[in-house]
């Protein structure tokens, strides 16, 4: 830890047997070090700094001031005020990591997170969250590679490009010893569903896992999921399914159609939009040794104590993590997003099973109503009009305008339009991914339709 008191710094150096701080960094090559002073602006007072930062933030266009239909990886959902109240309490902030004996309440909250998410997923083994959905998927693929001794994964191409980029990092470059080759599986541009013939061709005796998402990045609910899992199983591969847990009040849990490992986001469980932050990902599976032994993440266990009627909580399988074995662990997890687990715990507890069913139905109704209204605008077409949850693809080819031009015009009217897909998915033409959730009212949807009608 940095410390500006020379006497304390010297005592620390002496205790570890070195004379100078410089000796702690000998492994960093000289040509990697900065040899000049940092060019920093003059120091500001607290009042001046606050004014400076507020001035920068004031340039942002936010979802508080604009009507947003953006999703594509981070979504706007309602966060009950009670969730905010709980996560802001100092008890959580001051116990971000300590011993189980000193952080009993935090460990209980983490245990409840794993238990509630497990109930939602219909699975018994849920780890503490990692940094993002992409991180969770990457870890799961490495788990599958260790389980099967294979070094390929098949991934449907209809995936968030940023998530795929993270997964590629986890699969490592071809020059690395633990490289996992990625085979992208085509999807049908007419339906948004996985191309089953291409999947059968991609899955071989070298395939460690097949990865797909329900709903997919393009919003489509993959009704061929059980058949996909069967193809993977027949080849001796694991089935990894990515899922948005807020959909599980109305959609079947992935394990019910053959998933072995389930990953996904926790951002939709009580976490606000944070300028691209606020993300987190989970990994879950059946409670079987072959899976448990491959997790790189932390688990929370519960046990009876010597005092009748009392329970304690502790870390489980700690020895196989990078916390326990450092570079010899199953994978490197580093610090993670355990604070967001507190928000998700509060959110799931408040929602309960009925709450998830109600919010899921509300999202389905409003998203499909929005799609109907938009498809009634001349030149506008919903590409996959049935079988989606909260996101759907809107095509503007027949309007003669680009998505970029349309989104510019919408922003001028105080609306954030859908995510432009034309660069990442050129086969879909001038299309955008629109997101409608429980926060969008009927008047919000009508305002969007009216603005788009004007723009096109």
Tab-separated table of C-alpha atoms in Angstrom:
chain	number	residue	atom	x	y	z
A	1	UNK	CA	0.000	0.000	0.000
A	2	UNK	CA	1.263	3.486	-0.768
A	3	UNK	CA	2.441	5.335	2.325
A	4	UNK	CA	4.004	8.786	2.449
A	5	UNK	CA	5.602	8.466	5.916
A	6	UNK	CA	9.302	7.625	5.293
A	7	UNK	CA	9.785	5.898	8.649
A	8	UNK	CA	6.874	3.499	8.096
A	9	UNK	CA	7.954	2.848	4.509
A	10	UNK	CA	11.497	2.024	5.665
A	11	UNK	CA	10.167	-0.326	8.351
A	12	UNK	CA	8.116	-2.149	5.737
A	13	UNK	CA	11.147	-2.520	3.456
A	14	UNK	CA	13.295	-3.853	6.274
A	15	UNK	CA	10.647	-6.392	7.256
A	16	UNK	CA	10.789	-7.994	3.786
A	17	UNK	CA	14.571	-7.752	3.494
A	18	UNK	CA	15.135	-5.082	0.827
A	19	UNK	CA	16.758	-1.661	1.018
A	20	UNK	CA	14.779	0.369	-1.519
A	21	UNK	CA	11.402	0.413	-3.231
A	22	UNK	CA	13.253	0.151	-6.532
A	23	UNK	CA	14.254	-3.416	-5.705
A	24	UNK	CA	10.573	-4.433	-5.743
A	25	UNK	CA	10.339	-3.601	-9.452
A	26	UNK	CA	13.487	-5.160	-10.875
A	27	UNK	CA	11.406	-7.598	-12.945
A	28	UNK	CA	9.983	-4.690	-15.006
A	29	UNK	CA	12.383	-3.913	-17.904
A	30	UNK	CA	13.886	-0.430	-17.897
A	31	UNK	CA	12.485	0.385	-21.342
A	32	UNK	CA	8.976	-0.230	-19.977
A	33	UNK	CA	9.345	2.432	-17.310
A	34	UNK	CA	8.459	6.107	-17.527
A	35	UNK	CA	11.671	8.161	-17.291
A	36	UNK	CA	10.112	11.628	-17.253
A	37	UNK	CA	7.731	13.303	-14.810
A	38	UNK	CA	4.054	12.970	-15.611
A	39	UNK	CA	2.661	16.069	-17.324
A	40	UNK	CA	-0.151	16.738	-14.862
A	41	UNK	CA	-2.252	19.908	-14.664
A	42	UNK	CA	-1.948	22.126	-11.585
A	43	UNK	CA	-3.573	20.789	-8.429
A	44	UNK	CA	-7.124	21.976	-7.751
A	45	UNK	CA	-8.842	22.614	-4.472
A	46	UNK	CA	-11.757	20.345	-3.539
A	47	UNK	CA	-14.272	23.013	-4.569
A	48	UNK	CA	-12.498	23.683	-7.874
A	49	UNK	CA	-12.183	19.983	-8.633
A	50	UNK	CA	-15.885	19.383	-7.996
A	51	UNK	CA	-16.855	22.234	-10.333
A	52	UNK	CA	-14.470	20.879	-12.989
A	53	UNK	CA	-15.863	17.325	-12.808
A	54	UNK	CA	-19.505	18.459	-12.727
A	55	UNK	CA	-18.811	20.558	-15.806
A	56	UNK	CA	-17.485	17.509	-17.647
A	57	UNK	CA	-20.409	15.333	-16.571
A	58	UNK	CA	-22.890	18.007	-17.671
A	59	UNK	CA	-21.871	17.324	-21.276
A	60	UNK	CA	-23.374	13.827	-21.085
A	61	UNK	CA	-26.762	13.001	-22.539
A	62	UNK	CA	-28.290	10.585	-20.053
A	63	UNK	CA	-31.248	8.246	-19.843
A	64	UNK	CA	-32.589	10.472	-17.086
A	65	UNK	CA	-33.014	13.295	-19.608
A	66	UNK	CA	-33.739	11.244	-22.714
A	67	UNK	CA	-36.046	8.385	-23.625
A	68	UNK	CA	-33.815	5.380	-24.346
A	69	UNK	CA	-34.423	2.230	-26.385
A	70	UNK	CA	-30.813	1.065	-26.206
A	71	UNK	CA	-29.906	-2.371	-24.891
A	72	UNK	CA	-27.384	-4.643	-26.611
A	73	UNK	CA	-25.464	-5.629	-23.485
A	74	UNK	CA	-26.548	-3.190	-20.776
A	75	UNK	CA	-30.242	-2.662	-20.232
A	76	UNK	CA	-32.446	-0.154	-18.467
A	77	UNK	CA	-34.648	-1.880	-15.907
A	78	UNK	CA	-36.447	-0.604	-12.841
A	79	UNK	CA	-34.347	-0.666	-9.670
A	80	UNK	CA	-36.461	-0.425	-6.490
A	81	UNK	CA	-35.359	2.315	-4.107
A	82	UNK	CA	-34.876	-0.264	-1.370
A	83	UNK	CA	-32.087	-1.879	-3.413
A	84	UNK	CA	-30.211	1.421	-3.575
A	85	UNK	CA	-30.697	1.938	0.142
A	86	UNK	CA	-29.227	-1.476	0.948
A	87	UNK	CA	-26.161	-1.320	-1.321
A	88	UNK	CA	-25.217	2.151	-0.044
A	89	UNK	CA	-24.927	1.003	3.559
A	90	UNK	CA	-21.423	1.284	4.977
A	91	UNK	CA	-21.505	-2.267	6.332
A	92	UNK	CA	-21.033	-3.614	2.810
A	93	UNK	CA	-18.462	-1.065	1.716
A	94	UNK	CA	-16.164	-1.702	4.668
A	95	UNK	CA	-16.289	-5.502	4.424
A	96	UNK	CA	-15.554	-5.983	0.742
A	97	UNK	CA	-13.086	-8.736	1.643
A	98	UNK	CA	-12.118	-10.165	4.993
A	99	UNK	CA	-12.267	-13.368	6.957
A	100	UNK	CA	-15.567	-15.293	7.223
A	101	UNK	CA	-15.473	-14.818	10.983
A	102	UNK	CA	-15.434	-11.027	10.644
A	103	UNK	CA	-17.817	-10.701	7.706
A	104	UNK	CA	-20.672	-12.976	8.716
A	105	UNK	CA	-23.400	-10.702	7.324
A	106	UNK	CA	-21.671	-10.207	4.001
A	107	UNK	CA	-21.136	-13.947	3.615
A	108	UNK	CA	-24.780	-14.616	4.406
A	109	UNK	CA	-25.823	-12.103	1.751
A	110	UNK	CA	-23.509	-13.787	-0.754
A	111	UNK	CA	-24.956	-17.168	0.187
A	112	UNK	CA	-28.460	-15.811	-0.425
A	113	UNK	CA	-27.330	-14.468	-3.813
A	114	UNK	CA	-26.141	-17.922	-4.873
A	115	UNK	CA	-29.233	-19.605	-3.424
A	116	UNK	CA	-31.763	-17.276	-5.050
A	117	UNK	CA	-30.045	-17.285	-8.436
A	118	UNK	CA	-29.807	-21.069	-8.190
A	119	UNK	CA	-33.548	-21.283	-7.625
A	120	UNK	CA	-34.178	-19.027	-10.615
A	121	UNK	CA	-31.864	-21.153	-12.784
A	122	UNK	CA	-33.046	-24.479	-11.338
A	123	UNK	CA	-29.406	-25.314	-10.560
A	124	UNK	CA	-27.626	-26.088	-7.291
A	125	UNK	CA	-24.101	-24.793	-7.873
A	126	UNK	CA	-23.776	-21.025	-8.387
A	127	UNK	CA	-20.500	-19.170	-7.982
A	128	UNK	CA	-19.936	-15.602	-6.866
A	129	UNK	CA	-20.070	-13.278	-9.878
A	130	UNK	CA	-17.207	-12.431	-12.214
A	131	UNK	CA	-16.613	-9.203	-14.099
A	132	UNK	CA	-19.048	-9.584	-16.991
A	133	UNK	CA	-21.207	-11.941	-19.030
A	134	UNK	CA	-18.289	-12.288	-21.455
A	135	UNK	CA	-15.940	-13.200	-18.606
A	136	UNK	CA	-18.400	-15.809	-17.340
A	137	UNK	CA	-18.726	-17.326	-20.836
A	138	UNK	CA	-14.951	-17.339	-21.294
A	139	UNK	CA	-14.388	-19.070	-17.948
A	140	UNK	CA	-17.105	-21.630	-18.766
A	141	UNK	CA	-15.465	-22.469	-22.088
A	142	UNK	CA	-12.118	-22.986	-20.378
A	143	UNK	CA	-13.887	-25.205	-17.829
A	144	UNK	CA	-15.347	-27.230	-20.701
A	145	UNK	CA	-11.918	-27.552	-22.323
A	146	UNK	CA	-10.462	-28.913	-19.084
A	147	UNK	CA	-13.408	-31.280	-18.619
A	148	UNK	CA	-13.223	-32.752	-22.115
A	149	UNK	CA	-9.529	-32.396	-22.936
A	150	UNK	CA	-10.552	-30.718	-26.201
A	151	UNK	CA	-9.570	-27.365	-27.671
A	152	UNK	CA	-12.427	-26.086	-29.845
A	153	UNK	CA	-15.724	-24.334	-29.101
A	154	UNK	CA	-18.660	-23.683	-31.413
A	155	UNK	CA	-20.323	-20.307	-30.920
A	156	UNK	CA	-23.341	-18.970	-32.761
A	157	UNK	CA	-22.422	-15.882	-34.768
A	158	UNK	CA	-25.484	-13.953	-33.561
A	159	UNK	CA	-23.594	-12.770	-30.474
A	160	UNK	CA	-22.650	-9.396	-29.014
A	161	UNK	CA	-19.354	-8.473	-30.761
A	162	UNK	CA	-17.962	-7.057	-27.530
A	163	UNK	CA	-18.841	-10.243	-25.653
A	164	UNK	CA	-17.209	-12.304	-28.399
A	165	UNK	CA	-14.088	-10.151	-28.100
A	166	UNK	CA	-13.873	-10.939	-24.379
A	167	UNK	CA	-14.405	-14.640	-25.096
A	168	UNK	CA	-11.581	-14.575	-27.664
A	169	UNK	CA	-9.269	-13.178	-24.991
A	170	UNK	CA	-10.150	-16.048	-22.674
A	171	UNK	CA	-9.577	-18.564	-25.463
A	172	UNK	CA	-6.034	-17.164	-25.926
A	173	UNK	CA	-4.066	-16.655	-29.167
A	174	UNK	CA	-3.032	-19.659	-31.296
A	175	UNK	CA	0.569	-19.286	-30.094
A	176	UNK	CA	-0.445	-20.025	-26.488
A	177	UNK	CA	-0.371	-23.544	-25.056
A	178	UNK	CA	-3.963	-23.343	-23.806
A	179	UNK	CA	-5.400	-21.880	-27.016
A	180	UNK	CA	-9.040	-22.763	-27.710
A	181	UNK	CA	-10.115	-22.451	-31.350
A	182	UNK	CA	-13.451	-20.725	-31.990
A	183	UNK	CA	-15.734	-21.936	-34.761
A	184	UNK	CA	-18.533	-19.481	-35.498
A	185	UNK	CA	-21.839	-21.099	-36.412
A	186	UNK	CA	-24.068	-19.296	-38.896
A	187	UNK	CA	-27.580	-18.135	-38.143
A	188	UNK	CA	-30.502	-17.880	-40.552
A	189	UNK	CA	-30.940	-14.195	-41.520
A	190	UNK	CA	-34.601	-14.905	-42.254
A	191	UNK	CA	-35.458	-16.214	-38.763
A	192	UNK	CA	-32.529	-15.296	-36.507
A	193	UNK	CA	-32.293	-18.953	-35.423
A	194	UNK	CA	-29.136	-21.066	-35.468
A	195	UNK	CA	-28.380	-22.748	-38.802
A	196	UNK	CA	-28.646	-26.375	-37.671
A	197	UNK	CA	-26.821	-27.780	-40.696
A	198	UNK	CA	-23.883	-25.476	-40.066
A	199	UNK	CA	-23.923	-26.460	-36.385
A	200	UNK	CA	-23.746	-30.169	-37.227
A	201	UNK	CA	-20.802	-29.482	-39.512
A	202	UNK	CA	-19.019	-27.410	-36.853
A	203	UNK	CA	-19.362	-29.898	-33.972
A	204	UNK	CA	-16.697	-32.622	-34.112
A	205	UNK	CA	-14.734	-34.841	-31.751
A	206	UNK	CA	-12.518	-31.802	-31.070
A	207	UNK	CA	-15.417	-29.685	-29.764
A	208	UNK	CA	-15.251	-28.955	-26.043
A	209	UNK	CA	-18.491	-26.963	-25.922
A	210	UNK	CA	-21.320	-25.453	-27.908
A	211	UNK	CA	-22.280	-21.952	-26.768
A	212	UNK	CA	-25.507	-20.132	-27.612
A	213	UNK	CA	-27.816	-17.648	-25.894
A	214	UNK	CA	-31.528	-17.534	-25.116
A	215	UNK	CA	-32.634	-14.911	-26.014
A	216	UNK	CA	-29.879	-14.318	-28.560
A	217	UNK	CA	-28.112	-10.994	-29.042
A	218	UNK	CA	-30.631	-10.257	-31.797
A	219	UNK	CA	-33.461	-10.862	-29.327
A	220	UNK	CA	-34.677	-14.169	-30.743
A	221	UNK	CA	-35.762	-16.984	-28.410
A	222	UNK	CA	-33.990	-20.078	-29.765
A	223	UNK	CA	-36.721	-22.753	-29.843
A	224	UNK	CA	-34.253	-25.316	-31.227
A	225	UNK	CA	-32.336	-25.249	-27.936
A	226	UNK	CA	-33.017	-28.865	-26.930
A	227	UNK	CA	-31.903	-30.114	-30.358
A	228	UNK	CA	-28.716	-28.019	-30.123
A	229	UNK	CA	-27.923	-29.529	-26.726
A	230	UNK	CA	-28.552	-33.025	-28.106
A	231	UNK	CA	-26.081	-32.445	-30.963
A	232	UNK	CA	-23.432	-31.289	-28.460
A	233	UNK	CA	-24.076	-34.236	-26.152
A	234	UNK	CA	-23.853	-36.762	-28.982
A	235	UNK	CA	-20.387	-35.411	-29.825
A	236	UNK	CA	-19.238	-35.570	-26.186
A	237	UNK	CA	-19.230	-31.753	-25.864
A	238	UNK	CA	-20.609	-29.599	-23.086
A	239	UNK	CA	-23.595	-27.308	-23.693
A	240	UNK	CA	-23.119	-23.767	-22.403
A	241	UNK	CA	-26.121	-21.443	-22.516
A	242	UNK	CA	-26.047	-17.704	-21.929
A	243	UNK	CA	-29.179	-16.181	-20.444
A	244	UNK	CA	-30.562	-12.919	-19.118
A	245	UNK	CA	-32.005	-14.015	-15.747
A	246	UNK	CA	-34.815	-11.457	-15.820
A	247	UNK	CA	-36.344	-13.526	-18.649
A	248	UNK	CA	-36.674	-16.638	-16.492
A	249	UNK	CA	-40.052	-15.662	-15.088
A	250	UNK	CA	-41.512	-16.470	-18.528
A	251	UNK	CA	-38.861	-18.601	-20.277
A	252	UNK	CA	-37.701	-22.091	-19.328
A	253	UNK	CA	-34.461	-22.379	-17.408
A	254	UNK	CA	-31.580	-23.516	-19.684
A	255	UNK	CA	-30.987	-26.692	-17.651
A	256	UNK	CA	-34.506	-27.794	-18.584
A	257	UNK	CA	-33.535	-28.034	-22.258
A	258	UNK	CA	-30.101	-29.572	-21.795
A	259	UNK	CA	-27.605	-26.958	-20.612
A	260	UNK	CA	-24.601	-28.238	-18.652
A	261	UNK	CA	-23.178	-24.833	-17.761
A	262	UNK	CA	-25.255	-21.652	-17.611
A	263	UNK	CA	-23.782	-18.152	-17.735
A	264	UNK	CA	-25.245	-14.685	-18.015
A	265	UNK	CA	-25.495	-11.166	-16.696
A	266	UNK	CA	-26.440	-9.919	-13.240
A	267	UNK	CA	-26.806	-6.306	-14.409
A	268	UNK	CA	-30.541	-6.776	-14.976
A	269	UNK	CA	-30.999	-7.811	-11.328
A	270	UNK	CA	-31.125	-4.435	-9.616
A	271	UNK	CA	-28.104	-2.631	-11.070
A	272	UNK	CA	-28.518	0.802	-12.655
A	273	UNK	CA	-26.918	1.929	-15.891
A	274	UNK	CA	-23.482	3.321	-15.017
A	275	UNK	CA	-22.081	4.798	-18.237
A	276	UNK	CA	-21.214	1.305	-19.432
A	277	UNK	CA	-20.362	0.002	-15.962
A	278	UNK	CA	-22.387	-1.895	-13.419
A	279	UNK	CA	-21.893	-5.173	-15.255
A	280	UNK	CA	-21.310	-8.608	-13.787
A	281	UNK	CA	-21.613	-12.219	-14.857
A	282	UNK	CA	-22.513	-15.538	-13.239
A	283	UNK	CA	-21.592	-19.182	-13.808
A	284	UNK	CA	-23.836	-22.037	-12.658
A	285	UNK	CA	-24.087	-25.796	-13.095
A	286	UNK	CA	-25.331	-28.982	-11.511
A	287	UNK	CA	-23.726	-29.720	-8.141
A	288	UNK	CA	-21.441	-32.486	-9.375
A	289	UNK	CA	-17.733	-32.898	-8.530
A	290	UNK	CA	-16.652	-32.891	-12.190
A	291	UNK	CA	-18.043	-29.375	-12.568
A	292	UNK	CA	-17.271	-28.063	-9.081
A	293	UNK	CA	-13.590	-28.988	-9.408
A	294	UNK	CA	-13.213	-26.866	-12.553
A	295	UNK	CA	-14.639	-23.578	-11.274
A	296	UNK	CA	-12.090	-20.772	-10.924
A	297	UNK	CA	-14.458	-18.702	-8.792
A	298	UNK	CA	-15.375	-18.336	-5.147
A	299	UNK	CA	-18.198	-20.289	-3.526
A	300	UNK	CA	-19.990	-19.645	-0.256
A	301	UNK	CA	-20.884	-22.642	1.917
A	302	UNK	CA	-23.220	-22.849	4.910
A	303	UNK	CA	-22.705	-25.122	7.907
A	304	UNK	CA	-24.129	-25.691	11.348
A	305	UNK	CA	-22.045	-24.344	14.219
A	306	UNK	CA	-21.360	-25.778	17.680
A	307	UNK	CA	-24.226	-23.599	18.923
A	308	UNK	CA	-27.522	-25.426	18.207
A	309	UNK	CA	-29.713	-23.542	15.739
A	310	UNK	CA	-26.916	-21.274	14.506
A	311	UNK	CA	-25.175	-21.360	11.145
A	312	UNK	CA	-21.884	-20.076	9.787
A	313	UNK	CA	-20.753	-19.202	6.300
A	314	UNK	CA	-17.371	-19.760	4.695
A	315	UNK	CA	-15.582	-19.879	1.371
A	316	UNK	CA	-15.720	-23.199	-0.455
A	317	UNK	CA	-13.199	-24.719	-2.892
A	318	UNK	CA	-10.922	-21.771	-2.176
A	319	UNK	CA	-7.797	-23.820	-2.920
A	320	UNK	CA	-8.511	-24.090	-6.658
A	321	UNK	CA	-8.962	-20.347	-7.246
A	322	UNK	CA	-6.372	-17.709	-8.084
A	323	UNK	CA	-6.980	-16.353	-4.586
A	324	UNK	CA	-5.773	-19.636	-3.132
A	325	UNK	CA	-3.180	-20.799	-5.685
A	326	UNK	CA	-2.413	-17.544	-7.538
A	327	UNK	CA	-1.076	-18.448	-10.994
A	328	UNK	CA	-1.609	-22.184	-10.342
A	329	UNK	CA	-5.373	-21.789	-9.902
A	330	UNK	CA	-7.908	-23.070	-12.440
A	331	UNK	CA	-8.085	-19.582	-13.940
A	332	UNK	CA	-7.255	-16.068	-12.899
A	333	UNK	CA	-10.309	-14.236	-11.594
A	334	UNK	CA	-8.659	-11.292	-9.858
A	335	UNK	CA	-10.994	-8.982	-8.027
A	336	UNK	CA	-14.583	-9.309	-9.108
A	337	UNK	CA	-17.973	-7.637	-8.742
A	338	UNK	CA	-19.053	-9.000	-5.383
A	339	UNK	CA	-20.654	-5.702	-4.369
A	340	UNK	CA	-23.168	-6.039	-7.201
A	341	UNK	CA	-24.101	-9.420	-5.735
A	342	UNK	CA	-25.544	-7.479	-2.790
A	343	UNK	CA	-27.764	-5.457	-5.143
A	344	UNK	CA	-28.879	-8.616	-6.956
A	345	UNK	CA	-29.624	-10.332	-3.631
A	346	UNK	CA	-31.886	-7.499	-2.526
A	347	UNK	CA	-33.572	-7.321	-5.933
A	348	UNK	CA	-34.310	-11.049	-6.167
A	349	UNK	CA	-35.572	-11.169	-2.585
A	350	UNK	CA	-37.994	-8.310	-3.268
A	351	UNK	CA	-39.181	-9.761	-6.588
A	352	UNK	CA	-39.791	-13.356	-5.575
A	353	UNK	CA	-41.067	-15.923	-8.111
A	354	UNK	CA	-44.292	-14.022	-8.755
A	355	UNK	CA	-42.410	-10.785	-9.331
A	356	UNK	CA	-40.221	-12.371	-11.991
A	357	UNK	CA	-43.276	-13.800	-13.725
A	358	UNK	CA	-45.043	-10.432	-13.682
A	359	UNK	CA	-42.083	-8.398	-14.954
A	360	UNK	CA	-41.401	-10.986	-17.664
A	361	UNK	CA	-44.980	-10.816	-18.932
A	362	UNK	CA	-44.925	-7.024	-18.827
A	363	UNK	CA	-41.729	-6.895	-20.884
A	364	UNK	CA	-43.124	-9.369	-23.429
A	365	UNK	CA	-46.341	-7.402	-23.844
A	366	UNK	CA	-44.708	-3.995	-24.191
A	367	UNK	CA	-41.893	-5.146	-26.485
A	368	UNK	CA	-44.319	-6.912	-28.857
A	369	UNK	CA	-46.690	-3.940	-28.816
A	370	UNK	CA	-43.784	-1.650	-29.729
A	371	UNK	CA	-42.773	-3.970	-32.567
A	372	UNK	CA	-46.334	-3.903	-33.929
A	373	UNK	CA	-46.480	-0.105	-33.846
A	374	UNK	CA	-43.099	0.330	-35.525
A	375	UNK	CA	-43.851	-2.212	-38.257
A	376	UNK	CA	-46.890	-0.107	-39.192
A	377	UNK	CA	-44.636	2.794	-40.237
A	378	UNK	CA	-44.031	3.002	-43.993
A	379	UNK	CA	-40.604	1.621	-44.900
A	380	UNK	CA	-39.991	0.139	-41.438
A	381	UNK	CA	-39.880	-3.625	-40.931
A	382	UNK	CA	-39.370	-5.789	-37.840
A	383	UNK	CA	-36.995	-8.482	-39.093
A	384	UNK	CA	-37.858	-11.291	-36.677
A	385	UNK	CA	-41.440	-10.417	-35.707
A	386	UNK	CA	-42.177	-13.342	-33.399
A	387	UNK	CA	-40.373	-15.237	-30.686
A	388	UNK	CA	-38.429	-12.414	-29.029
A	389	UNK	CA	-38.277	-11.237	-25.422
A	390	UNK	CA	-37.331	-7.575	-24.907
A	391	UNK	CA	-35.099	-6.799	-27.903
A	392	UNK	CA	-35.965	-6.935	-31.585
A	393	UNK	CA	-34.340	-5.991	-34.879
A	394	UNK	CA	-35.855	-3.107	-36.877
A	395	UNK	CA	-34.882	-2.718	-40.550
A	396	UNK	CA	-34.918	0.666	-42.324
A	397	UNK	CA	-33.752	-0.325	-45.835
A	398	UNK	CA	-36.998	0.757	-47.490
A	399	UNK	CA	-36.838	4.235	-45.949
A	400	UNK	CA	-33.728	5.164	-47.926
A	401	UNK	CA	-32.092	6.368	-44.700
A	402	UNK	CA	-29.228	4.937	-42.693
A	403	UNK	CA	-29.563	3.929	-39.050
A	404	UNK	CA	-26.965	6.578	-38.194
A	405	UNK	CA	-29.067	9.329	-39.812
A	406	UNK	CA	-32.232	8.087	-38.118
A	407	UNK	CA	-30.548	7.919	-34.706
A	408	UNK	CA	-29.165	11.455	-35.141
A	409	UNK	CA	-32.673	12.712	-35.872
A	410	UNK	CA	-34.107	10.819	-32.894
A	411	UNK	CA	-31.464	12.270	-30.550
A	412	UNK	CA	-32.519	15.730	-31.665
A	413	UNK	CA	-35.970	14.779	-30.373
A	414	UNK	CA	-34.670	13.522	-27.023
A	415	UNK	CA	-34.744	9.809	-27.916
A	416	UNK	CA	-31.946	7.260	-28.026
A	417	UNK	CA	-32.774	4.891	-30.880
A	418	UNK	CA	-31.673	1.291	-31.230
A	419	UNK	CA	-28.113	-0.037	-31.461
A	420	UNK	CA	-26.838	0.268	-35.041
A	421	UNK	CA	-26.202	-3.271	-36.347
A	422	UNK	CA	-25.167	-2.340	-39.891
A	423	UNK	CA	-21.427	-2.539	-39.187
A	424	UNK	CA	-21.341	-5.824	-37.256
A	425	UNK	CA	-24.162	-7.582	-39.128
A	426	UNK	CA	-24.109	-6.192	-42.700
A	427	UNK	CA	-26.322	-9.047	-43.904
A	428	UNK	CA	-29.179	-7.405	-41.968
A	429	UNK	CA	-28.865	-4.168	-43.952
A	430	UNK	CA	-29.661	-0.875	-42.266
A	431	UNK	CA	-30.974	-2.408	-39.059
A	432	UNK	CA	-30.989	-1.454	-35.398
A	433	UNK	CA	-31.555	-3.452	-32.221
A	434	UNK	CA	-34.342	-1.879	-30.143
A	435	UNK	CA	-34.962	-2.688	-26.482
A	436	UNK	CA	-38.249	-2.284	-24.605
A	437	UNK	CA	-38.535	-3.170	-20.919
A	438	UNK	CA	-40.926	-2.667	-18.009
A	439	UNK	CA	-39.780	0.952	-17.648
A	440	UNK	CA	-41.326	1.934	-20.999
A	441	UNK	CA	-44.896	3.146	-20.774
A	442	UNK	CA	-47.487	3.112	-23.537
A	443	UNK	CA	-46.899	6.829	-24.079
A	444	UNK	CA	-43.125	6.209	-24.370
A	445	UNK	CA	-43.714	3.643	-27.096
A	446	UNK	CA	-46.162	5.909	-28.923
A	447	UNK	CA	-43.681	8.778	-28.685
A	448	UNK	CA	-41.017	6.607	-30.337
A	449	UNK	CA	-43.406	5.539	-33.098
A	450	UNK	CA	-44.449	9.125	-33.732
A	451	UNK	CA	-40.864	10.359	-33.861
A	452	UNK	CA	-39.792	7.560	-36.226
A	453	UNK	CA	-42.750	8.296	-38.469
A	454	UNK	CA	-41.584	11.914	-38.713
A	455	UNK	CA	-37.952	10.986	-39.260
A	456	UNK	CA	-38.491	8.472	-42.079
